[in-house]
Amino acid sequence: MLQAQIEPHFLFNTLATVRSLIGRDTALAQQTLDLLNDYLRASLGRTRRAEVSLGDELALVSPLLQIAQLRLGTRLRYEIVVPDELLALPLPPLLLQPLVENALEHGIEPALDGGSLRIVARRDGACLYLRVEDSGRGLQADAGEGLGLANVRQRLEALYGAAAQLALYPQQPHGVVAELCLPLAEAPSC
């Protein structure tokens, strides 16, 4: 259900981008379609799997970021910092993608100057930490928790109970950090 909620938003935005590019920059429209193809290939490859690898999840998130960068131009800078030895670690699908989409939609896109987005993964003992950092607008006092974050929290609870966490906090001087802490083995908590 979560995949069905996320993908239409992304697909409609991407198709609207391609449509706007067709008449003025066909090479960029073709590049965007190629990235959409990469995204769909990665997405369909894991449709019925309960668990993927961190590398699989990054293969899904990377085209999403590349398409966003084509759409936003110099207003988006991004970096993925994941050591190679973590790429094979197991991960439930669609935990990272909603955090990246939130950072883009609520942080980078509404900021006049855009900003940067950084995905960082590290292992600490029996826990995997995944961070999505953005330098966008930051936490808004009047904003509640949206559907994407609520779904991530519900999935963490269903999959791990109290052993996993999603934390949101301000990034200085502005922006947001969303951090997942996931147990890798039979660990009491992260």
mmCIF file with all atom_site columns, N, CA, C and O in Angstrom, residues 46-99:
data_model
loop_
_atom_site.group_PDB
_atom_site.id
_atom_site.type_symbol
_atom_site.label_atom_id
_atom_site.label_alt_id
_atom_site.label_comp_id
_atom_site.label_asym_id
_atom_site.label_entity_id
_atom_site.label_seq_id
_atom_site.pdbx_PDB_ins_code
_atom_site.Cartn_x
_atom_site.Cartn_y
_atom_site.Cartn_z
_atom_site.occupancy
_atom_site.B_iso_or_equiv
_atom_site.pdbx_formal_charge
_atom_site.auth_seq_id
_atom_site.auth_comp_id
_atom_site.auth_asym_id
_atom_site.auth_atom_id
_atom_site.pdbx_PDB_model_num
ATOM 1   N N  . ARG A 1 46 ? 11.608 -5.341 -6.900  1.00 0.00 ? 46 ARG A N  1
ATOM 2   C CA . ARG A 1 46 ? 11.436 -5.611 -5.469  1.00 0.00 ? 46 ARG A CA 1
ATOM 3   C C  . ARG A 1 46 ? 9.989  -5.532 -5.014  1.00 0.00 ? 46 ARG A C  1
ATOM 4   O O  . ARG A 1 46 ? 9.712  -5.521 -3.825  1.00 0.00 ? 46 ARG A O  1
ATOM 5   N N  . THR A 1 47 ? 9.074  -5.538 -5.940  1.00 0.00 ? 47 THR A N  1
ATOM 6   C CA . THR A 1 47 ? 7.661  -5.346 -5.635  1.00 0.00 ? 47 THR A CA 1
ATOM 7   C C  . THR A 1 47 ? 7.137  -6.291 -4.564  1.00 0.00 ? 47 THR A C  1
ATOM 8   O O  . THR A 1 47 ? 6.446  -5.884 -3.650  1.00 0.00 ? 47 THR A O  1
ATOM 9   N N  . ARG A 1 48 ? 7.457  -7.552 -4.651  1.00 0.00 ? 48 ARG A N  1
ATOM 10  C CA . ARG A 1 48 ? 6.870  -8.509 -3.717  1.00 0.00 ? 48 ARG A CA 1
ATOM 11  C C  . ARG A 1 48 ? 7.845  -8.981 -2.649  1.00 0.00 ? 48 ARG A C  1
ATOM 12  O O  . ARG A 1 48 ? 7.568  -9.937 -1.949  1.00 0.00 ? 48 ARG A O  1
ATOM 13  N N  . ARG A 1 49 ? 8.977  -8.343 -2.538  1.00 0.00 ? 49 ARG A N  1
ATOM 14  C CA . ARG A 1 49 ? 9.971  -8.767 -1.551  1.00 0.00 ? 49 ARG A CA 1
ATOM 15  C C  . ARG A 1 49 ? 9.770  -8.019 -0.238  1.00 0.00 ? 49 ARG A C  1
ATOM 16  O O  . ARG A 1 49 ? 9.544  -6.819 -0.229  1.00 0.00 ? 49 ARG A O  1
ATOM 17  N N  . ALA A 1 50 ? 9.823  -8.740 0.851   1.00 0.00 ? 50 ALA A N  1
ATOM 18  C CA . ALA A 1 50 ? 9.672  -8.124 2.162   1.00 0.00 ? 50 ALA A CA 1
ATOM 19  C C  . ALA A 1 50 ? 10.962 -7.465 2.607   1.00 0.00 ? 50 ALA A C  1
ATOM 20  O O  . ALA A 1 50 ? 10.950 -6.607 3.490   1.00 0.00 ? 50 ALA A O  1
ATOM 21  N N  . GLU A 1 51 ? 12.068 -7.868 1.997   1.00 0.00 ? 51 GLU A N  1
ATOM 22  C CA . GLU A 1 51 ? 13.365 -7.338 2.393   1.00 0.00 ? 51 GLU A CA 1
ATOM 23  C C  . GLU A 1 51 ? 14.222 -7.153 1.159   1.00 0.00 ? 51 GLU A C  1
ATOM 24  O O  . GLU A 1 51 ? 14.221 -7.973 0.245   1.00 0.00 ? 51 GLU A O  1
ATOM 25  N N  . VAL A 1 52 ? 14.925 -6.039 1.107   1.00 0.00 ? 52 VAL A N  1
ATOM 26  C CA . VAL A 1 52 ? 15.871 -5.746 0.040   1.00 0.00 ? 52 VAL A CA 1
ATOM 27  C C  . VAL A 1 52 ? 17.207 -5.443 0.702   1.00 0.00 ? 52 VAL A C  1
ATOM 28  O O  . VAL A 1 52 ? 17.334 -5.541 1.921   1.00 0.00 ? 52 VAL A O  1
ATOM 29  N N  . SER A 1 53 ? 18.179 -5.050 -0.083  1.00 0.00 ? 53 SER A N  1
ATOM 30  C CA . SER A 1 53 ? 19.443 -4.609 0.510   1.00 0.00 ? 53 SER A CA 1
ATOM 31  C C  . SER A 1 53 ? 19.475 -3.079 0.493   1.00 0.00 ? 53 SER A C  1
ATOM 32  O O  . SER A 1 53 ? 18.715 -2.432 -0.236  1.00 0.00 ? 53 SER A O  1
ATOM 33  N N  . LEU A 1 54 ? 20.372 -2.536 1.270   1.00 0.00 ? 54 LEU A N  1
ATOM 34  C CA . LEU A 1 54 ? 20.554 -1.090 1.252   1.00 0.00 ? 54 LEU A CA 1
ATOM 35  C C  . LEU A 1 54 ? 20.938 -0.646 -0.159  1.00 0.00 ? 54 LEU A C  1
ATOM 36  O O  . LEU A 1 54 ? 20.473 0.382  -0.640  1.00 0.00 ? 54 LEU A O  1
ATOM 37  N N  . GLY A 1 55 ? 21.756 -1.438 -0.846  1.00 0.00 ? 55 GLY A N  1
ATOM 38  C CA . GLY A 1 55 ? 22.114 -1.129 -2.230  1.00 0.00 ? 55 GLY A CA 1
ATOM 39  C C  . GLY A 1 55 ? 20.903 -1.090 -3.144  1.00 0.00 ? 55 GLY A C  1
ATOM 40  O O  . GLY A 1 55 ? 20.805 -0.226 -4.023  1.00 0.00 ? 55 GLY A O  1
ATOM 41  N N  . ASP A 1 56 ? 19.946 -2.028 -2.945  1.00 0.00 ? 56 ASP A N  1
ATOM 42  C CA . ASP A 1 56 ? 18.709 -2.031 -3.732  1.00 0.00 ? 56 ASP A CA 1
ATOM 43  C C  . ASP A 1 56 ? 17.919 -0.744 -3.488  1.00 0.00 ? 56 ASP A C  1
ATOM 44  O O  . ASP A 1 56 ? 17.373 -0.147 -4.415  1.00 0.00 ? 56 ASP A O  1
ATOM 45  N N  . GLU A 1 57 ? 17.820 -0.349 -2.246  1.00 0.00 ? 57 GLU A N  1
ATOM 46  C CA . GLU A 1 57 ? 17.057 0.858  -1.905  1.00 0.00 ? 57 GLU A CA 1
ATOM 47  C C  . GLU A 1 57 ? 17.724 2.093  -2.505  1.00 0.00 ? 57 GLU A C  1
ATOM 48  O O  . GLU A 1 57 ? 17.051 2.989  -3.009  1.00 0.00 ? 57 GLU A O  1
ATOM 49  N N  . LEU A 1 58 ? 19.055 2.128  -2.494  1.00 0.00 ? 58 LEU A N  1
ATOM 50  C CA . LEU A 1 58 ? 19.769 3.260  -3.094  1.00 0.00 ? 58 LEU A CA 1
ATOM 51  C C  . LEU A 1 58 ? 19.611 3.254  -4.618  1.00 0.00 ? 58 LEU A C  1
ATOM 52  O O  . LEU A 1 58 ? 19.568 4.317  -5.245  1.00 0.00 ? 58 LEU A O  1
ATOM 53  N N  . ALA A 1 59 ? 19.490 2.070  -5.221  1.00 0.00 ? 59 ALA A N  1
ATOM 54  C CA . ALA A 1 59 ? 19.251 1.979  -6.666  1.00 0.00 ? 59 ALA A CA 1
ATOM 55  C C  . ALA A 1 59 ? 17.895 2.560  -7.028  1.00 0.00 ? 59 ALA A C  1
ATOM 56  O O  . ALA A 1 59 ? 17.681 3.002  -8.160  1.00 0.00 ? 59 ALA A O  1
ATOM 57  N N  . LEU A 1 60 ? 16.971 2.583  -6.087  1.00 0.00 ? 60 LEU A N  1
ATOM 58  C CA . LEU A 1 60 ? 15.662 3.185  -6.299  1.00 0.00 ? 60 LEU A CA 1
ATOM 59  C C  . LEU A 1 60 ? 15.707 4.686  -6.040  1.00 0.00 ? 60 LEU A C  1
ATOM 60  O O  . LEU A 1 60 ? 15.111 5.482  -6.770  1.00 0.00 ? 60 LEU A O  1
ATOM 61  N N  . VAL A 1 61 ? 16.434 5.092  -5.009  1.00 0.00 ? 61 VAL A N  1
ATOM 62  C CA . VAL A 1 61 ? 16.490 6.495  -4.617  1.00 0.00 ? 61 VAL A CA 1
ATOM 63  C C  . VAL A 1 61 ? 17.368 7.321  -5.570  1.00 0.00 ? 61 VAL A C  1
ATOM 64  O O  . VAL A 1 61 ? 17.080 8.483  -5.833  1.00 0.00 ? 61 VAL A O  1
ATOM 65  N N  . SER A 1 62 ? 18.406 6.715  -6.120  1.00 0.00 ? 62 SER A N  1
ATOM 66  C CA . SER A 1 62 ? 19.330 7.470  -6.986  1.00 0.00 ? 62 SER A CA 1
ATOM 67  C C  . SER A 1 62 ? 18.649 8.073  -8.214  1.00 0.00 ? 62 SER A C  1
ATOM 68  O O  . SER A 1 62 ? 18.807 9.266  -8.479  1.00 0.00 ? 62 SER A O  1
ATOM 69  N N  . PRO A 1 63 ? 17.860 7.293  -8.984  1.00 0.00 ? 63 PRO A N  1
ATOM 70  C CA . PRO A 1 63 ? 17.169 7.930  -10.125 1.00 0.00 ? 63 PRO A CA 1
ATOM 71  C C  . PRO A 1 63 ? 16.173 8.998  -9.682  1.00 0.00 ? 63 PRO A C  1
ATOM 72  O O  . PRO A 1 63 ? 16.000 10.006 -10.357 1.00 0.00 ? 63 PRO A O  1
ATOM 73  N N  . LEU A 1 64 ? 15.537 8.796  -8.542  1.00 0.00 ? 64 LEU A N  1
ATOM 74  C CA . LEU A 1 64 ? 14.622 9.798  -8.011  1.00 0.00 ? 64 LEU A CA 1
ATOM 75  C C  . LEU A 1 64 ? 15.362 11.117 -7.793  1.00 0.00 ? 64 LEU A C  1
ATOM 76  O O  . LEU A 1 64 ? 14.887 12.187 -8.185  1.00 0.00 ? 64 LEU A O  1
ATOM 77  N N  . LEU A 1 65 ? 16.557 11.051 -7.194  1.00 0.00 ? 65 LEU A N  1
ATOM 78  C CA . LEU A 1 65 ? 17.358 12.254 -6.957  1.00 0.00 ? 65 LEU A CA 1
ATOM 79  C C  . LEU A 1 65 ? 17.860 12.864 -8.264  1.00 0.00 ? 65 LEU A C  1
ATOM 80  O O  . LEU A 1 65 ? 17.888 14.089 -8.413  1.00 0.00 ? 65 LEU A O  1
ATOM 81  N N  . GLN A 1 66 ? 18.243 12.030 -9.198  1.00 0.00 ? 66 GLN A N  1
ATOM 82  C CA . GLN A 1 66 ? 18.723 12.543 -10.483 1.00 0.00 ? 66 GLN A CA 1
ATOM 83  C C  . GLN A 1 66 ? 17.609 13.259 -11.240 1.00 0.00 ? 66 GLN A C  1
ATOM 84  O O  . GLN A 1 66 ? 17.833 14.311 -11.854 1.00 0.00 ? 66 GLN A O  1
ATOM 85  N N  . ILE A 1 67 ? 16.411 12.707 -11.182 1.00 0.00 ? 67 ILE A N  1
ATOM 86  C CA . ILE A 1 67 ? 15.266 13.354 -11.832 1.00 0.00 ? 67 ILE A CA 1
ATOM 87  C C  . ILE A 1 67 ? 14.957 14.678 -11.136 1.00 0.00 ? 67 ILE A C  1
ATOM 88  O O  . ILE A 1 67 ? 14.704 15.699 -11.796 1.00 0.00 ? 67 ILE A O  1
ATOM 89  N N  . ALA A 1 68 ? 14.985 14.683 -9.814  1.00 0.00 ? 68 ALA A N  1
ATOM 90  C CA . ALA A 1 68 ? 14.745 15.927 -9.074  1.00 0.00 ? 68 ALA A CA 1
ATOM 91  C C  . ALA A 1 68 ? 15.801 16.969 -9.427  1.00 0.00 ? 68 ALA A C  1
ATOM 92  O O  . ALA A 1 68 ? 15.489 18.155 -9.580  1.00 0.00 ? 68 ALA A O  1
ATOM 93  N N  . GLN A 1 69 ? 17.041 16.536 -9.597  1.00 0.00 ? 69 GLN A N  1
ATOM 94  C CA . GLN A 1 69 ? 18.098 17.474 -9.959  1.00 0.00 ? 69 GLN A CA 1
ATOM 95  C C  . GLN A 1 69 ? 17.895 18.022 -11.376 1.00 0.00 ? 69 GLN A C  1
ATOM 96  O O  . GLN A 1 69 ? 18.132 19.200 -11.625 1.00 0.00 ? 69 GLN A O  1
ATOM 97  N N  . LEU A 1 70 ? 17.431 17.185 -12.294 1.00 0.00 ? 70 LEU A N  1
ATOM 98  C CA . LEU A 1 70 ? 17.122 17.677 -13.635 1.00 0.00 ? 70 LEU A CA 1
ATOM 99  C C  . LEU A 1 70 ? 16.008 18.717 -13.577 1.00 0.00 ? 70 LEU A C  1
ATOM 100 O O  . LEU A 1 70 ? 16.036 19.722 -14.290 1.00 0.00 ? 70 LEU A O  1
ATOM 101 N N  . ARG A 1 71 ? 15.041 18.466 -12.723 1.00 0.00 ? 71 ARG A N  1
ATOM 102 C CA . ARG A 1 71 ? 13.898 19.368 -12.600 1.00 0.00 ? 71 ARG A CA 1
ATOM 103 C C  . ARG A 1 71 ? 14.265 20.674 -11.893 1.00 0.00 ? 71 ARG A C  1
ATOM 104 O O  . ARG A 1 71 ? 13.852 21.754 -12.303 1.00 0.00 ? 71 ARG A O  1
ATOM 105 N N  . LEU A 1 72 ? 15.094 20.577 -10.828 1.00 0.00 ? 72 LEU A N  1
ATOM 106 C CA . LEU A 1 72 ? 15.418 21.749 -10.016 1.00 0.00 ? 72 LEU A CA 1
ATOM 107 C C  . LEU A 1 72 ? 16.713 22.432 -10.433 1.00 0.00 ? 72 LEU A C  1
ATOM 108 O O  . LEU A 1 72 ? 16.990 23.545 -9.972  1.00 0.00 ? 72 LEU A O  1
ATOM 109 N N  . GLY A 1 73 ? 17.508 21.776 -11.252 1.00 0.00 ? 73 GLY A N  1
ATOM 110 C CA . GLY A 1 73 ? 18.768 22.373 -11.714 1.00 0.00 ? 73 GLY A CA 1
ATOM 111 C C  . GLY A 1 73 ? 19.723 22.639 -10.571 1.00 0.00 ? 73 GLY A C  1
ATOM 112 O O  . GLY A 1 73 ? 19.900 21.814 -9.673  1.00 0.00 ? 73 GLY A O  1
ATOM 113 N N  . THR A 1 74 ? 20.294 23.828 -10.573 1.00 0.00 ? 74 THR A N  1
ATOM 114 C CA . THR A 1 74 ? 21.296 24.175 -9.558  1.00 0.00 ? 74 THR A CA 1
ATOM 115 C C  . THR A 1 74 ? 20.692 24.386 -8.170  1.00 0.00 ? 74 THR A C  1
ATOM 116 O O  . THR A 1 74 ? 21.430 24.551 -7.205  1.00 0.00 ? 74 THR A O  1
ATOM 117 N N  . ARG A 1 75 ? 19.363 24.358 -8.079  1.00 0.00 ? 75 ARG A N  1
ATOM 118 C CA . ARG A 1 75 ? 18.717 24.509 -6.770  1.00 0.00 ? 75 ARG A CA 1
ATOM 119 C C  . ARG A 1 75 ? 18.841 23.254 -5.912  1.00 0.00 ? 75 ARG A C  1
ATOM 120 O O  . ARG A 1 75 ? 18.534 23.280 -4.733  1.00 0.00 ? 75 ARG A O  1
ATOM 121 N N  . LEU A 1 76 ? 19.294 22.132 -6.504  1.00 0.00 ? 76 LEU A N  1
ATOM 122 C CA . LEU A 1 76 ? 19.468 20.892 -5.743  1.00 0.00 ? 76 LEU A CA 1
ATOM 123 C C  . LEU A 1 76 ? 20.878 20.361 -5.933  1.00 0.00 ? 76 LEU A C  1
ATOM 124 O O  . LEU A 1 76 ? 21.338 20.171 -7.048  1.00 0.00 ? 76 LEU A O  1
ATOM 125 N N  . ARG A 1 77 ? 21.512 20.131 -4.822  1.00 0.00 ? 77 ARG A N  1
ATOM 126 C CA . ARG A 1 77 ? 22.788 19.420 -4.785  1.00 0.00 ? 77 ARG A CA 1
ATOM 127 C C  . ARG A 1 77 ? 22.572 18.233 -3.864  1.00 0.00 ? 77 ARG A C  1
ATOM 128 O O  . ARG A 1 77 ? 21.919 18.368 -2.827  1.00 0.00 ? 77 ARG A O  1
ATOM 129 N N  . TYR A 1 78 ? 23.103 17.074 -4.248  1.00 0.00 ? 78 TYR A N  1
ATOM 130 C CA . TYR A 1 78 ? 22.934 15.923 -3.370  1.00 0.00 ? 78 TYR A CA 1
ATOM 131 C C  . TYR A 1 78 ? 24.190 15.076 -3.352  1.00 0.00 ? 78 TYR A C  1
ATOM 132 O O  . TYR A 1 78 ? 25.024 15.137 -4.249  1.00 0.00 ? 78 TYR A O  1
ATOM 133 N N  . GLU A 1 79 ? 24.272 14.279 -2.282  1.00 0.00 ? 79 GLU A N  1
ATOM 134 C CA . GLU A 1 79 ? 25.421 13.403 -2.073  1.00 0.00 ? 79 GLU A CA 1
ATOM 135 C C  . GLU A 1 79 ? 24.928 12.149 -1.344  1.00 0.00 ? 79 GLU A C  1
ATOM 136 O O  . GLU A 1 79 ? 24.085 12.241 -0.452  1.00 0.00 ? 79 GLU A O  1
ATOM 137 N N  . ILE A 1 80 ? 25.459 11.012 -1.741  1.00 0.00 ? 80 ILE A N  1
ATOM 138 C CA . ILE A 1 80 ? 25.155 9.752  -1.063  1.00 0.00 ? 80 ILE A CA 1
ATOM 139 C C  . ILE A 1 80 ? 26.464 9.219  -0.502  1.00 0.00 ? 80 ILE A C  1
ATOM 140 O O  . ILE A 1 80 ? 27.399 8.970  -1.252  1.00 0.00 ? 80 ILE A O  1
ATOM 141 N N  . VAL A 1 81 ? 26.510 9.091  0.825   1.00 0.00 ? 81 VAL A N  1
ATOM 142 C CA . VAL A 1 81 ? 27.723 8.652  1.510   1.00 0.00 ? 81 VAL A CA 1
ATOM 143 C C  . VAL A 1 81 ? 27.418 7.319  2.203   1.00 0.00 ? 81 VAL A C  1
ATOM 144 O O  . VAL A 1 81 ? 26.920 7.298  3.330   1.00 0.00 ? 81 VAL A O  1
ATOM 145 N N  . VAL A 1 82 ? 27.681 6.234  1.493   1.00 0.00 ? 82 VAL A N  1
ATOM 146 C CA . VAL A 1 82 ? 27.401 4.899  2.010   1.00 0.00 ? 82 VAL A CA 1
ATOM 147 C C  . VAL A 1 82 ? 28.619 4.020  1.729   1.00 0.00 ? 82 VAL A C  1
ATOM 148 O O  . VAL A 1 82 ? 28.945 3.785  0.571   1.00 0.00 ? 82 VAL A O  1
ATOM 149 N N  . PRO A 1 83 ? 29.278 3.552  2.780   1.00 0.00 ? 83 PRO A N  1
ATOM 150 C CA . PRO A 1 83 ? 30.424 2.660  2.560   1.00 0.00 ? 83 PRO A CA 1
ATOM 151 C C  . PRO A 1 83 ? 29.986 1.384  1.834   1.00 0.00 ? 83 PRO A C  1
ATOM 152 O O  . PRO A 1 83 ? 28.899 0.852  2.081   1.00 0.00 ? 83 PRO A O  1
ATOM 153 N N  . ASP A 1 84 ? 30.841 0.918  0.928   1.00 0.00 ? 84 ASP A N  1
ATOM 154 C CA . ASP A 1 84 ? 30.523 -0.272 0.128   1.00 0.00 ? 84 ASP A CA 1
ATOM 155 C C  . ASP A 1 84 ? 30.153 -1.474 0.982   1.00 0.00 ? 84 ASP A C  1
ATOM 156 O O  . ASP A 1 84 ? 29.294 -2.263 0.606   1.00 0.00 ? 84 ASP A O  1
ATOM 157 N N  . GLU A 1 85 ? 30.775 -1.624 2.142   1.00 0.00 ? 85 GLU A N  1
ATOM 158 C CA . GLU A 1 85 ? 30.516 -2.798 2.967   1.00 0.00 ? 85 GLU A CA 1
ATOM 159 C C  . GLU A 1 85 ? 29.110 -2.803 3.571   1.00 0.00 ? 85 GLU A C  1
ATOM 160 O O  . GLU A 1 85 ? 28.655 -3.832 4.086   1.00 0.00 ? 85 GLU A O  1
ATOM 161 N N  . LEU A 1 86 ? 28.392 -1.692 3.481   1.00 0.00 ? 86 LEU A N  1
ATOM 162 C CA . LEU A 1 86 ? 27.017 -1.642 4.003   1.00 0.00 ? 86 LEU A CA 1
ATOM 163 C C  . LEU A 1 86 ? 25.968 -1.929 2.926   1.00 0.00 ? 86 LEU A C  1
ATOM 164 O O  . LEU A 1 86 ? 24.800 -2.164 3.241   1.00 0.00 ? 86 LEU A O  1
ATOM 165 N N  . LEU A 1 87 ? 26.344 -1.921 1.674   1.00 0.00 ? 87 LEU A N  1
ATOM 166 C CA . LEU A 1 87 ? 25.379 -2.051 0.585   1.00 0.00 ? 87 LEU A CA 1
ATOM 167 C C  . LEU A 1 87 ? 24.601 -3.360 0.596   1.00 0.00 ? 87 LEU A C  1
ATOM 168 O O  . LEU A 1 87 ? 23.456 -3.403 0.156   1.00 0.00 ? 87 LEU A O  1
ATOM 169 N N  . ALA A 1 88 ? 25.182 -4.433 1.103   1.00 0.00 ? 88 ALA A N  1
ATOM 170 C CA . ALA A 1 88 ? 24.511 -5.730 1.111   1.00 0.00 ? 88 ALA A CA 1
ATOM 171 C C  . ALA A 1 88 ? 23.639 -5.940 2.355   1.00 0.00 ? 88 ALA A C  1
ATOM 172 O O  . ALA A 1 88 ? 22.937 -6.957 2.438   1.00 0.00 ? 88 ALA A O  1
ATOM 173 N N  . LEU A 1 89 ? 23.649 -5.007 3.288   1.00 0.00 ? 89 LEU A N  1
ATOM 174 C CA . LEU A 1 89 ? 22.850 -5.187 4.512   1.00 0.00 ? 89 LEU A CA 1
ATOM 175 C C  . LEU A 1 89 ? 21.362 -5.221 4.192   1.00 0.00 ? 89 LEU A C  1
ATOM 176 O O  . LEU A 1 89 ? 20.877 -4.474 3.341   1.00 0.00 ? 89 LEU A O  1
ATOM 177 N N  . PRO A 1 90 ? 20.612 -6.095 4.874   1.00 0.00 ? 90 PRO A N  1
ATOM 178 C CA . PRO A 1 90 ? 19.163 -6.192 4.618   1.00 0.00 ? 90 PRO A CA 1
ATOM 179 C C  . PRO A 1 90 ? 18.426 -4.961 5.133   1.00 0.00 ? 90 PRO A C  1
ATOM 180 O O  . PRO A 1 90 ? 18.804 -4.358 6.134   1.00 0.00 ? 90 PRO A O  1
ATOM 181 N N  . LEU A 1 91 ? 17.354 -4.633 4.409   1.00 0.00 ? 91 LEU A N  1
ATOM 182 C CA . LEU A 1 91 ? 16.570 -3.453 4.743   1.00 0.00 ? 91 LEU A CA 1
ATOM 183 C C  . LEU A 1 91 ? 15.149 -3.659 4.234   1.00 0.00 ? 91 LEU A C  1
ATOM 184 O O  . LEU A 1 91 ? 14.965 -4.113 3.103   1.00 0.00 ? 91 LEU A O  1
ATOM 185 N N  . PRO A 1 92 ? 14.140 -3.335 5.026   1.00 0.00 ? 92 PRO A N  1
ATOM 186 C CA . PRO A 1 92 ? 12.777 -3.375 4.478   1.00 0.00 ? 92 PRO A CA 1
ATOM 187 C C  . PRO A 1 92 ? 12.639 -2.311 3.391   1.00 0.00 ? 92 PRO A C  1
ATOM 188 O O  . PRO A 1 92 ? 13.167 -1.207 3.536   1.00 0.00 ? 92 PRO A O  1
ATOM 189 N N  . PRO A 1 93 ? 11.967 -2.610 2.300   1.00 0.00 ? 93 PRO A N  1
ATOM 190 C CA . PRO A 1 93 ? 11.829 -1.608 1.239   1.00 0.00 ? 93 PRO A CA 1
ATOM 191 C C  . PRO A 1 93 ? 10.989 -0.424 1.681   1.00 0.00 ? 93 PRO A C  1
ATOM 192 O O  . PRO A 1 93 ? 10.160 -0.524 2.578   1.00 0.00 ? 93 PRO A O  1
ATOM 193 N N  . LEU A 1 94 ? 11.240 0.684  1.028   1.00 0.00 ? 94 LEU A N  1
ATOM 194 C CA . LEU A 1 94 ? 10.461 1.915  1.195   1.00 0.00 ? 94 LEU A CA 1
ATOM 195 C C  . LEU A 1 94 ? 10.528 2.526  2.585   1.00 0.00 ? 94 LEU A C  1
ATOM 196 O O  . LEU A 1 94 ? 9.563  3.120  3.052   1.00 0.00 ? 94 LEU A O  1
ATOM 197 N N  . LEU A 1 95 ? 11.672 2.408  3.239   1.00 0.00 ? 95 LEU A N  1
ATOM 198 C CA . LEU A 1 95 ? 11.888 3.181  4.460   1.00 0.00 ? 95 LEU A CA 1
ATOM 199 C C  . LEU A 1 95 ? 12.675 4.445  4.147   1.00 0.00 ? 95 LEU A C  1
ATOM 200 O O  . LEU A 1 95 ? 12.416 5.499  4.718   1.00 0.00 ? 95 LEU A O  1
ATOM 201 N N  . LEU A 1 96 ? 13.614 4.352  3.243   1.00 0.00 ? 96 LEU A N  1
ATOM 202 C CA . LEU A 1 96 ? 14.470 5.488  2.905   1.00 0.00 ? 96 LEU A CA 1
ATOM 203 C C  . LEU A 1 96 ? 13.791 6.439  1.919   1.00 0.00 ? 96 LEU A C  1
ATOM 204 O O  . LEU A 1 96 ? 13.881 7.661  2.055   1.00 0.00 ? 96 LEU A O  1
ATOM 205 N N  . GLN A 1 97 ? 13.105 5.914  0.933   1.00 0.00 ? 97 GLN A N  1
ATOM 206 C CA . GLN A 1 97 ? 12.503 6.735  -0.109  1.00 0.00 ? 97 GLN A CA 1
ATOM 207 C C  . GLN A 1 97 ? 11.549 7.809  0.423   1.00 0.00 ? 97 GLN A C  1
ATOM 208 O O  . GLN A 1 97 ? 11.629 8.962  -0.009  1.00 0.00 ? 97 GLN A O  1
ATOM 209 N N  . PRO A 1 98 ? 10.645 7.498  1.355   1.00 0.00 ? 98 PRO A N  1
ATOM 210 C CA . PRO A 1 98 ? 9.752  8.558  1.846   1.00 0.00 ? 98 PRO A CA 1
ATOM 211 C C  . PRO A 1 98 ? 10.516 9.689  2.538   1.00 0.00 ? 98 PRO A C  1
ATOM 212 O O  . PRO A 1 98 ? 10.102 10.847 2.464   1.00 0.00 ? 98 PRO A O  1
ATOM 213 N N  . LEU A 1 99 ? 11.632 9.370  3.180   1.00 0.00 ? 99 LEU A N  1
ATOM 214 C CA . LEU A 1 99 ? 12.426 10.410 3.841   1.00 0.00 ? 99 LEU A CA 1
ATOM 215 C C  . LEU A 1 99 ? 13.085 11.323 2.812   1.00 0.00 ? 99 LEU A C  1
ATOM 216 O O  . LEU A 1 99 ? 13.156 12.542 3.003   1.00 0.00 ? 99 LEU A O  1
#
